[in-house]
């Protein structure tokens, strides 16, 4: 299926969870609680169709075809 | 004057930043300088400037994650043990600002947010109507709102009454370095506020930050003045001292301004030359 990730079309496995997507993009292993398995902070957040998905729900939230996903992090800014 | 007289003089008010901490939302910060991270050409340079400035709180923006740019700012702040104040820069509506704040809370695990809702890209001035709306919504959602606002005493009080944790009036538009354009309004804001007042935006050089503190502000927030200075680390250090100097001067109480000169040497007892 296809989703829009940060404004770009992307194909993901059918039924993939938010957790799977975040793990693929960041290259980090993520536990069921939405935290990095290495214990370090991830520093990212996800909005799906303009609604924040709390990290505690990443694991249980399946992506759907056509979803609009934003994955953000902290960058330099005043 | 001898040693005894010096030792017997009244106790000096706290001289160092540590003895006069900045307390906001129950958190004690050792520096009254809040440094933004925007505008730095390199992360190394930014790290050096942050360290030199002595800041313990710094702003960041929330943007799309890019795998190519990892390692990054977030790690730098973690390494230097500097607290993060995410902003909502680039938001033009309350709706966008609230969503951005929610993302920041999730990503950075803080409920502090520098609320910035701007009217247009040309002036980057706060949109008062959207700002009030967003403050109300964020406070209701449990955020600690550091509201970036115009130098408007009426609006500042409104934001405080809506539950803002701190009000942050601008000295001048973002990035202009024009200093404090309306010191009278800043003084008015300070005199009526019961939450911390942080002078935010428009600072050009150290004396502007000292003035902000002399006007009674609790802290100063700046980014460009350091990150785009010719020597950011040196300028960071300059601001560290400027904020302390201004704070001390405010506590010490300046002399009144006078129309005419006032001799500091007594006229009495002068030698006479015939």
Short mmCIF file of N, CA and C in Angstrom, two decimals, chain B residues 59-227:
data_model
loop_
_atom_site.label_atom_id
_atom_site.label_comp_id
_atom_site.label_asym_id
_atom_site.label_seq_id
_atom_site.Cartn_x
_atom_site.Cartn_y
_atom_site.Cartn_z
N UNK B 59 16.03 26.92 22.76
CA UNK B 59 14.88 26.61 21.91
C UNK B 59 15.29 25.76 20.71
N UNK B 60 14.33 24.95 20.27
CA UNK B 60 14.50 24.18 19.03
C UNK B 60 13.19 24.27 18.25
N UNK B 61 13.28 24.01 16.95
CA UNK B 61 12.08 23.97 16.12
C UNK B 61 11.76 22.52 15.80
N UNK B 62 10.51 22.25 15.44
CA UNK B 62 10.12 20.89 15.04
C UNK B 62 9.98 20.86 13.52
N UNK B 63 10.74 19.98 12.88
CA UNK B 63 10.66 19.87 11.43
C UNK B 63 10.69 18.40 11.01
N UNK B 64 10.41 18.17 9.73
CA UNK B 64 10.38 16.81 9.22
C UNK B 64 11.71 16.09 9.45
N UNK B 65 11.58 14.86 9.89
CA UNK B 65 12.76 14.03 10.14
C UNK B 65 13.44 13.68 8.83
N UNK B 66 14.75 13.87 8.82
CA UNK B 66 15.50 13.51 7.62
C UNK B 66 16.62 12.56 8.02
N UNK B 67 16.58 11.32 7.51
CA UNK B 67 17.58 10.33 7.94
C UNK B 67 19.01 10.82 7.73
N UNK B 68 19.21 11.65 6.71
CA UNK B 68 20.55 12.13 6.39
C UNK B 68 21.12 13.03 7.48
N UNK B 69 20.25 13.68 8.23
CA UNK B 69 20.72 14.69 9.19
C UNK B 69 20.76 14.22 10.64
N UNK B 70 20.75 12.93 10.85
CA UNK B 70 20.72 12.47 12.25
C UNK B 70 22.05 12.64 12.94
N UNK B 71 22.07 12.31 14.20
CA UNK B 71 23.28 12.54 15.04
C UNK B 71 22.97 13.77 15.85
N UNK B 72 23.04 14.84 15.25
CA UNK B 72 22.31 16.09 15.41
C UNK B 72 22.20 16.85 16.71
N UNK B 73 21.38 17.87 16.53
CA UNK B 73 21.12 18.85 17.57
C UNK B 73 20.60 18.22 18.85
N UNK B 74 19.64 17.32 18.70
CA UNK B 74 19.01 16.70 19.86
C UNK B 74 20.09 16.06 20.74
N UNK B 75 21.00 15.33 20.10
CA UNK B 75 22.07 14.67 20.83
C UNK B 75 23.01 15.68 21.48
N UNK B 76 23.29 16.76 20.75
CA UNK B 76 24.18 17.81 21.27
C UNK B 76 23.63 18.37 22.59
N UNK B 77 22.32 18.62 22.61
CA UNK B 77 21.70 19.19 23.81
C UNK B 77 21.69 18.19 24.95
N UNK B 78 21.44 16.92 24.59
CA UNK B 78 21.48 15.87 25.61
C UNK B 78 22.89 15.79 26.21
N UNK B 79 23.90 15.82 25.33
CA UNK B 79 25.30 15.72 25.77
C UNK B 79 25.68 16.86 26.71
N UNK B 80 25.20 18.08 26.39
CA UNK B 80 25.57 19.24 27.21
C UNK B 80 24.61 19.48 28.36
N UNK B 81 23.62 18.58 28.51
CA UNK B 81 22.66 18.69 29.61
C UNK B 81 21.92 20.03 29.60
N UNK B 82 21.52 20.47 28.41
CA UNK B 82 20.78 21.72 28.27
C UNK B 82 19.31 21.38 28.04
N UNK B 83 18.46 21.99 28.85
CA UNK B 83 17.02 21.76 28.75
C UNK B 83 16.48 22.31 27.44
N UNK B 84 15.46 21.66 26.91
CA UNK B 84 14.92 22.04 25.60
C UNK B 84 13.59 22.77 25.74
N UNK B 85 13.47 23.86 24.99
CA UNK B 85 12.20 24.58 24.90
C UNK B 85 11.78 24.56 23.43
N UNK B 86 10.91 23.61 23.05
CA UNK B 86 10.50 23.56 21.65
C UNK B 86 9.63 24.76 21.28
N UNK B 87 9.78 25.23 20.06
CA UNK B 87 8.95 26.34 19.63
C UNK B 87 7.96 25.91 18.55
N UNK B 88 7.06 26.81 18.23
CA UNK B 88 6.09 26.54 17.16
C UNK B 88 6.37 27.47 15.98
N UNK B 89 7.64 27.76 15.77
CA UNK B 89 8.03 28.67 14.69
C UNK B 89 7.47 28.19 13.35
N UNK B 90 7.02 29.14 12.57
CA UNK B 90 6.50 28.81 11.25
C UNK B 90 5.00 28.56 11.24
N UNK B 91 4.36 28.62 12.42
CA UNK B 91 2.91 28.43 12.47
C UNK B 91 2.19 29.77 12.32
N UNK B 92 1.18 29.76 11.46
CA UNK B 92 0.41 30.98 11.21
C UNK B 92 -0.97 30.94 11.86
N UNK B 93 -1.37 29.75 12.32
CA UNK B 93 -2.69 29.62 12.92
C UNK B 93 -2.59 28.90 14.26
N UNK B 94 -3.60 29.11 15.10
CA UNK B 94 -3.65 28.43 16.39
C UNK B 94 -3.69 26.91 16.18
N UNK B 95 -4.42 26.49 15.16
CA UNK B 95 -4.56 25.06 14.87
C UNK B 95 -3.19 24.42 14.61
N UNK B 96 -2.39 25.04 13.74
CA UNK B 96 -1.07 24.51 13.44
C UNK B 96 -0.16 24.54 14.68
N UNK B 97 -0.27 25.62 15.44
CA UNK B 97 0.58 25.77 16.63
C UNK B 97 0.26 24.68 17.66
N UNK B 98 -1.00 24.39 17.84
CA UNK B 98 -1.40 23.37 18.81
C UNK B 98 -0.89 22.00 18.37
N UNK B 99 -1.03 21.68 17.09
CA UNK B 99 -0.55 20.40 16.58
C UNK B 99 0.97 20.29 16.70
N UNK B 100 1.66 21.37 16.39
CA UNK B 100 3.12 21.38 16.49
C UNK B 100 3.56 21.20 17.94
N UNK B 101 2.86 21.86 18.86
CA UNK B 101 3.18 21.73 20.29
C UNK B 101 2.96 20.28 20.75
N UNK B 102 1.89 19.67 20.26
CA UNK B 102 1.61 18.27 20.63
C UNK B 102 2.73 17.35 20.13
N UNK B 103 3.19 17.60 18.91
CA UNK B 103 4.29 16.80 18.35
C UNK B 103 5.56 16.99 19.17
N UNK B 104 5.82 18.24 19.55
CA UNK B 104 7.02 18.54 20.34
C UNK B 104 6.96 17.84 21.69
N UNK B 105 5.79 17.83 22.30
CA UNK B 105 5.64 17.19 23.61
C UNK B 105 5.92 15.70 23.50
N UNK B 106 5.43 15.10 22.42
CA UNK B 106 5.67 13.68 22.19
C UNK B 106 7.14 13.39 21.92
N UNK B 107 7.73 14.21 21.06
CA UNK B 107 9.11 13.93 20.63
C UNK B 107 10.11 14.21 21.74
N UNK B 108 9.90 15.29 22.47
CA UNK B 108 10.94 15.75 23.41
C UNK B 108 10.57 15.52 24.87
N UNK B 109 9.37 15.04 25.09
CA UNK B 109 8.91 14.70 26.43
C UNK B 109 9.02 15.87 27.40
N UNK B 110 8.53 17.03 26.94
CA UNK B 110 8.42 18.20 27.80
C UNK B 110 7.08 18.86 27.50
N UNK B 111 6.46 19.43 28.54
CA UNK B 111 5.21 20.14 28.27
C UNK B 111 5.45 21.65 28.15
N UNK B 112 6.73 22.04 28.14
CA UNK B 112 7.06 23.44 27.90
C UNK B 112 6.98 23.70 26.40
N UNK B 113 6.44 24.85 26.04
CA UNK B 113 6.44 25.21 24.62
C UNK B 113 6.58 26.72 24.46
N UNK B 114 7.46 27.12 23.56
CA UNK B 114 7.52 28.53 23.19
C UNK B 114 6.49 28.72 22.08
N UNK B 115 5.41 29.36 22.44
CA UNK B 115 4.31 29.54 21.49
C UNK B 115 4.57 30.74 20.60
N UNK B 116 4.66 30.45 19.33
CA UNK B 116 4.97 31.47 18.34
C UNK B 116 3.94 31.31 17.23
N UNK B 117 3.05 32.27 17.10
CA UNK B 117 2.08 32.25 16.01
C UNK B 117 2.25 33.55 15.25
N UNK B 118 2.81 33.44 14.08
CA UNK B 118 3.16 34.68 13.36
C UNK B 118 2.13 35.04 12.30
N UNK B 119 2.10 36.33 11.99
CA UNK B 119 1.09 36.85 11.06
C UNK B 119 1.51 36.69 9.61
N UNK B 120 2.77 36.97 9.32
CA UNK B 120 3.26 36.85 7.95
C UNK B 120 4.77 36.73 7.95
N UNK B 121 5.31 36.28 6.83
CA UNK B 121 6.75 36.03 6.77
C UNK B 121 7.58 37.29 6.64
N UNK B 122 6.94 38.37 6.27
CA UNK B 122 7.69 39.61 6.08
C UNK B 122 8.04 40.25 7.42
N UNK B 123 7.07 40.34 8.32
CA UNK B 123 7.33 40.97 9.62
C UNK B 123 7.65 39.95 10.71
N UNK B 124 7.19 38.73 10.55
CA UNK B 124 7.30 37.68 11.57
C UNK B 124 6.71 38.12 12.91
N UNK B 125 5.83 39.11 12.88
CA UNK B 125 5.22 39.60 14.12
C UNK B 125 4.13 38.63 14.58
N UNK B 126 3.94 38.53 15.89
CA UNK B 126 2.89 37.65 16.40
C UNK B 126 1.50 38.11 15.95
N UNK B 127 0.65 37.14 15.65
CA UNK B 127 -0.75 37.43 15.34
C UNK B 127 -1.52 37.31 16.66
N UNK B 128 -1.89 38.45 17.21
CA UNK B 128 -2.46 38.49 18.56
C UNK B 128 -3.69 37.60 18.71
N UNK B 129 -4.55 37.60 17.72
CA UNK B 129 -5.81 36.85 17.81
C UNK B 129 -5.53 35.34 17.88
N UNK B 130 -4.68 34.88 16.97
CA UNK B 130 -4.34 33.45 16.94
C UNK B 130 -3.55 33.06 18.20
N UNK B 131 -2.71 33.97 18.66
CA UNK B 131 -1.88 33.73 19.85
C UNK B 131 -2.75 33.50 21.08
N UNK B 132 -3.76 34.34 21.24
CA UNK B 132 -4.68 34.21 22.38
C UNK B 132 -5.43 32.88 22.29
N UNK B 133 -5.92 32.57 21.11
CA UNK B 133 -6.64 31.32 20.88
C UNK B 133 -5.76 30.11 21.22
N UNK B 134 -4.54 30.12 20.68
CA UNK B 134 -3.62 28.99 20.89
C UNK B 134 -3.24 28.86 22.36
N UNK B 135 -3.02 29.99 23.04
CA UNK B 135 -2.65 29.94 24.46
C UNK B 135 -3.75 29.26 25.26
N UNK B 136 -4.98 29.65 24.98
CA UNK B 136 -6.12 29.07 25.69
C UNK B 136 -6.18 27.55 25.47
N UNK B 137 -6.04 27.14 24.22
CA UNK B 137 -6.12 25.70 23.90
C UNK B 137 -4.97 24.91 24.53
N UNK B 138 -3.77 25.48 24.47
CA UNK B 138 -2.61 24.75 24.99
C UNK B 138 -2.64 24.64 26.51
N UNK B 139 -3.05 25.72 27.17
CA UNK B 139 -3.16 25.67 28.63
C UNK B 139 -4.18 24.60 29.03
N UNK B 140 -5.29 24.54 28.29
CA UNK B 140 -6.32 23.53 28.58
C UNK B 140 -5.79 22.11 28.38
N UNK B 141 -4.80 21.96 27.49
CA UNK B 141 -4.22 20.64 27.24
C UNK B 141 -3.03 20.34 28.14
N UNK B 142 -2.80 21.21 29.12
CA UNK B 142 -1.75 20.94 30.10
C UNK B 142 -0.36 21.42 29.73
N UNK B 143 -0.25 22.23 28.69
CA UNK B 143 1.07 22.76 28.31
C UNK B 143 1.47 23.91 29.22
N UNK B 144 2.78 24.12 29.35
CA UNK B 144 3.32 25.29 30.00
C UNK B 144 3.72 26.24 28.88
N UNK B 145 2.92 27.27 28.72
CA UNK B 145 3.07 28.13 27.54
C UNK B 145 3.99 29.32 27.81
N UNK B 146 5.06 29.40 27.05
CA UNK B 146 5.95 30.56 27.04
C UNK B 146 5.54 31.35 25.79
N UNK B 147 4.73 32.39 26.02
CA UNK B 147 4.09 33.06 24.89
C UNK B 147 4.93 34.18 24.31
N UNK B 148 5.36 33.98 23.08
CA UNK B 148 6.08 35.02 22.34
C UNK B 148 5.04 36.03 21.86
N UNK B 149 5.19 37.28 22.32
CA UNK B 149 4.14 38.25 22.08
C UNK B 149 4.68 39.61 21.64
N UNK B 150 3.78 40.45 21.18
CA UNK B 150 4.15 41.82 20.86
C UNK B 150 4.48 42.57 22.15
N UNK B 151 5.12 43.73 22.01
CA UNK B 151 5.45 44.52 23.20
C UNK B 151 4.22 45.33 23.62
N UNK B 152 3.13 44.60 23.83
CA UNK B 152 1.84 45.21 24.13
C UNK B 152 1.44 44.84 25.56
N UNK B 153 1.45 45.79 26.48
CA UNK B 153 1.15 45.49 27.88
C UNK B 153 -0.24 44.89 28.08
N UNK B 154 -1.19 45.28 27.26
CA UNK B 154 -2.55 44.76 27.41
C UNK B 154 -2.60 43.29 27.02
N UNK B 155 -1.99 42.98 25.89
CA UNK B 155 -1.97 41.60 25.40
C UNK B 155 -1.18 40.70 26.36
N UNK B 156 -0.07 41.22 26.87
CA UNK B 156 0.77 40.42 27.78
C UNK B 156 -0.04 40.01 29.01
N UNK B 157 -0.81 40.92 29.53
CA UNK B 157 -1.63 40.62 30.70
C UNK B 157 -2.74 39.63 30.37
N UNK B 158 -3.30 39.78 29.18
CA UNK B 158 -4.32 38.81 28.73
C UNK B 158 -3.74 37.40 28.70
N UNK B 159 -2.53 37.28 28.16
CA UNK B 159 -1.90 35.96 28.04
C UNK B 159 -1.64 35.37 29.42
N UNK B 160 -1.18 36.22 30.33
CA UNK B 160 -0.95 35.76 31.71
C UNK B 160 -2.27 35.27 32.32
N UNK B 161 -3.32 36.04 32.13
CA UNK B 161 -4.62 35.67 32.70
C UNK B 161 -5.18 34.39 32.09
N UNK B 162 -4.76 34.10 30.87
CA UNK B 162 -5.20 32.85 30.23
C UNK B 162 -4.40 31.65 30.73
N UNK B 163 -3.35 31.94 31.51
CA UNK B 163 -2.59 30.84 32.09
C UNK B 163 -1.20 30.63 31.52
N UNK B 164 -0.69 31.62 30.78
CA UNK B 164 0.67 31.49 30.26
C UNK B 164 1.65 31.37 31.42
N UNK B 165 2.67 30.54 31.25
CA UNK B 165 3.69 30.33 32.28
C UNK B 165 4.68 31.49 32.30
N UNK B 166 4.96 32.03 31.11
CA UNK B 166 5.84 33.19 30.98
C UNK B 166 5.36 34.00 29.78
N UNK B 167 5.55 35.31 29.85
CA UNK B 167 5.25 36.12 28.66
C UNK B 167 6.58 36.62 28.09
N UNK B 168 6.66 36.58 26.76
CA UNK B 168 7.93 36.90 26.12
C UNK B 168 7.74 37.98 25.05
N UNK B 169 7.73 39.24 25.50
CA UNK B 169 7.55 40.33 24.54
C UNK B 169 8.80 40.52 23.68
N UNK B 170 8.58 40.94 22.46
CA UNK B 170 9.70 41.18 21.56
C UNK B 170 10.30 42.56 21.82
N UNK B 171 11.63 42.64 21.60
CA UNK B 171 12.30 43.93 21.65
C UNK B 171 12.14 44.62 20.31
N UNK B 172 12.27 43.82 19.26
CA UNK B 172 12.13 44.27 17.88
C UNK B 172 11.82 43.01 17.07
N UNK B 173 11.40 43.15 15.80
CA UNK B 173 11.10 41.95 15.02
C UNK B 173 12.28 40.95 14.98
N UNK B 174 11.92 39.67 14.89
CA UNK B 174 12.88 38.56 14.87
C UNK B 174 14.01 38.81 13.86
N UNK B 175 15.21 38.64 14.33
CA UNK B 175 16.37 38.68 13.44
C UNK B 175 16.84 40.05 13.02
N UNK B 176 16.16 41.11 13.49
CA UNK B 176 16.53 42.46 13.03
C UNK B 176 17.73 43.02 13.79
N UNK B 177 17.92 42.61 15.03
CA UNK B 177 19.01 43.16 15.81
C UNK B 177 18.84 44.64 16.11
N UNK B 178 17.59 45.12 16.09
CA UNK B 178 17.34 46.55 16.32
C UNK B 178 17.29 46.91 17.80
N UNK B 179 17.39 45.91 18.66
CA UNK B 179 17.38 46.19 20.10
C UNK B 179 15.97 46.33 20.64
N UNK B 180 15.82 47.12 21.70
CA UNK B 180 14.51 47.27 22.33
C UNK B 180 13.88 48.57 21.85
N UNK B 181 12.90 48.45 20.97
CA UNK B 181 12.34 49.63 20.32
C UNK B 181 11.41 50.41 21.24
N UNK B 182 10.77 49.73 22.18
CA UNK B 182 9.86 50.44 23.07
C UNK B 182 10.11 50.04 24.53
N UNK B 183 11.19 50.59 25.09
CA UNK B 183 11.55 50.22 26.46
C UNK B 183 10.44 50.56 27.46
N UNK B 184 9.71 51.61 27.17
CA UNK B 184 8.63 51.99 28.08
C UNK B 184 7.58 50.88 28.18
N UNK B 185 7.20 50.32 27.04
CA UNK B 185 6.23 49.22 27.06
C UNK B 185 6.77 48.00 27.79
N UNK B 186 8.04 47.72 27.60
CA UNK B 186 8.63 46.55 28.29
C UNK B 186 8.56 46.78 29.80
N UNK B 187 8.88 47.98 30.24
CA UNK B 187 8.79 48.31 31.67
C UNK B 187 7.36 48.15 32.19
N UNK B 188 6.41 48.59 31.37
CA UNK B 188 5.00 48.47 31.77
C UNK B 188 4.60 47.00 31.90
N UNK B 189 5.02 46.21 30.94
CA UNK B 189 4.71 44.77 30.98
C UNK B 189 5.27 44.17 32.26
N UNK B 190 6.53 44.49 32.55
CA UNK B 190 7.19 43.95 33.75
C UNK B 190 6.45 44.39 35.00
N UNK B 191 6.06 45.66 35.05
CA UNK B 191 5.46 46.19 36.28
C UNK B 191 4.11 45.55 36.58
N UNK B 192 3.44 45.03 35.57
CA UNK B 192 2.11 44.46 35.80
C UNK B 192 2.09 42.94 35.81
N UNK B 193 3.22 42.31 35.45
CA UNK B 193 3.23 40.86 35.32
C UNK B 193 3.49 40.16 36.65
N UNK B 194 2.84 39.03 36.86
CA UNK B 194 3.23 38.21 38.01
C UNK B 194 3.78 36.87 37.56
N UNK B 195 3.97 36.71 36.26
CA UNK B 195 4.72 35.56 35.74
C UNK B 195 6.03 36.11 35.18
N UNK B 196 7.02 35.24 34.97
CA UNK B 196 8.29 35.73 34.42
C UNK B 196 8.11 36.42 33.07
N UNK B 197 8.86 37.51 32.88
CA UNK B 197 8.87 38.22 31.60
C UNK B 197 10.23 37.98 30.95
N UNK B 198 10.20 37.45 29.74
CA UNK B 198 11.43 37.16 29.01
C UNK B 198 11.47 38.03 27.76
N UNK B 199 12.49 38.86 27.65
CA UNK B 199 12.62 39.68 26.45
C UNK B 199 13.08 38.76 25.32
N UNK B 200 12.28 38.68 24.29
CA UNK B 200 12.54 37.72 23.22
C UNK B 200 12.54 38.43 21.87
N UNK B 201 13.57 38.27 21.12
CA UNK B 201 13.68 38.77 19.74
C UNK B 201 14.11 40.22 19.63
N UNK B 202 14.93 40.47 18.62
CA UNK B 202 15.36 41.82 18.30
C UNK B 202 16.69 42.23 18.89
N UNK B 203 17.22 41.38 19.80
CA UNK B 203 18.49 41.70 20.45
C UNK B 203 19.62 41.70 19.39
N UNK B 204 20.45 42.75 19.44
CA UNK B 204 21.54 42.85 18.47
C UNK B 204 22.89 42.61 19.09
N UNK B 205 23.08 43.17 20.29
CA UNK B 205 24.38 43.01 20.95
C UNK B 205 24.21 43.05 22.46
N UNK B 206 25.32 42.86 23.16
CA UNK B 206 25.26 42.66 24.61
C UNK B 206 24.52 43.76 25.36
N UNK B 207 24.72 45.02 24.95
CA UNK B 207 24.09 46.12 25.69
C UNK B 207 22.57 46.04 25.62
N UNK B 208 22.02 45.49 24.54
CA UNK B 208 20.56 45.33 24.44
C UNK B 208 20.05 44.36 25.52
N UNK B 209 20.81 43.31 25.75
CA UNK B 209 20.41 42.32 26.76
C UNK B 209 20.54 42.91 28.16
N UNK B 210 21.59 43.70 28.37
CA UNK B 210 21.75 44.36 29.68
C UNK B 210 20.59 45.30 29.93
N UNK B 211 20.19 46.04 28.89
CA UNK B 211 19.06 46.96 29.02
C UNK B 211 17.78 46.21 29.38
N UNK B 212 17.55 45.08 28.72
CA UNK B 212 16.35 44.29 29.01
C UNK B 212 16.30 43.94 30.50
N UNK B 213 17.43 43.54 31.04
CA UNK B 213 17.47 43.17 32.45
C UNK B 213 17.29 44.40 33.34
N UNK B 214 17.88 45.52 32.93
CA UNK B 214 17.72 46.77 33.71
C UNK B 214 16.26 47.22 33.72
N UNK B 215 15.54 46.91 32.67
CA UNK B 215 14.12 47.27 32.60
C UNK B 215 13.28 46.36 33.51
N UNK B 216 13.91 45.31 34.00
CA UNK B 216 13.21 44.44 34.96
C UNK B 216 12.82 43.08 34.42
N UNK B 217 13.22 42.78 33.19
CA UNK B 217 12.91 41.46 32.65
C UNK B 217 13.58 40.37 33.50
N UNK B 218 12.98 39.18 33.51
CA UNK B 218 13.53 38.08 34.29
C UNK B 218 14.59 37.31 33.53
N UNK B 219 14.51 37.38 32.21
CA UNK B 219 15.47 36.65 31.37
C UNK B 219 15.44 37.24 29.96
N UNK B 220 16.40 36.82 29.16
CA UNK B 220 16.49 37.26 27.77
C UNK B 220 16.63 36.03 26.88
N UNK B 221 15.88 36.02 25.79
CA UNK B 221 15.99 34.93 24.82
C UNK B 221 16.51 35.50 23.50
N UNK B 222 17.55 34.91 22.98
CA UNK B 222 18.10 35.37 21.71
C UNK B 222 18.75 34.22 20.97
N UNK B 223 18.86 34.36 19.66
CA UNK B 223 19.54 33.34 18.87
C UNK B 223 20.48 34.00 17.87
N UNK B 224 19.87 34.72 16.92
CA UNK B 224 20.63 35.32 15.83
C UNK B 224 21.83 36.14 16.30
N UNK B 225 21.63 36.93 17.36
CA UNK B 225 22.70 37.82 17.82
C UNK B 225 23.97 37.05 18.14
N UNK B 226 23.81 35.79 18.55
CA UNK B 226 24.99 34.97 18.82
C UNK B 226 25.35 34.12 17.59
N UNK B 227 24.38 33.40 17.07
CA UNK B 227 24.71 32.42 16.03
C UNK B 227 25.21 33.07 14.74
#
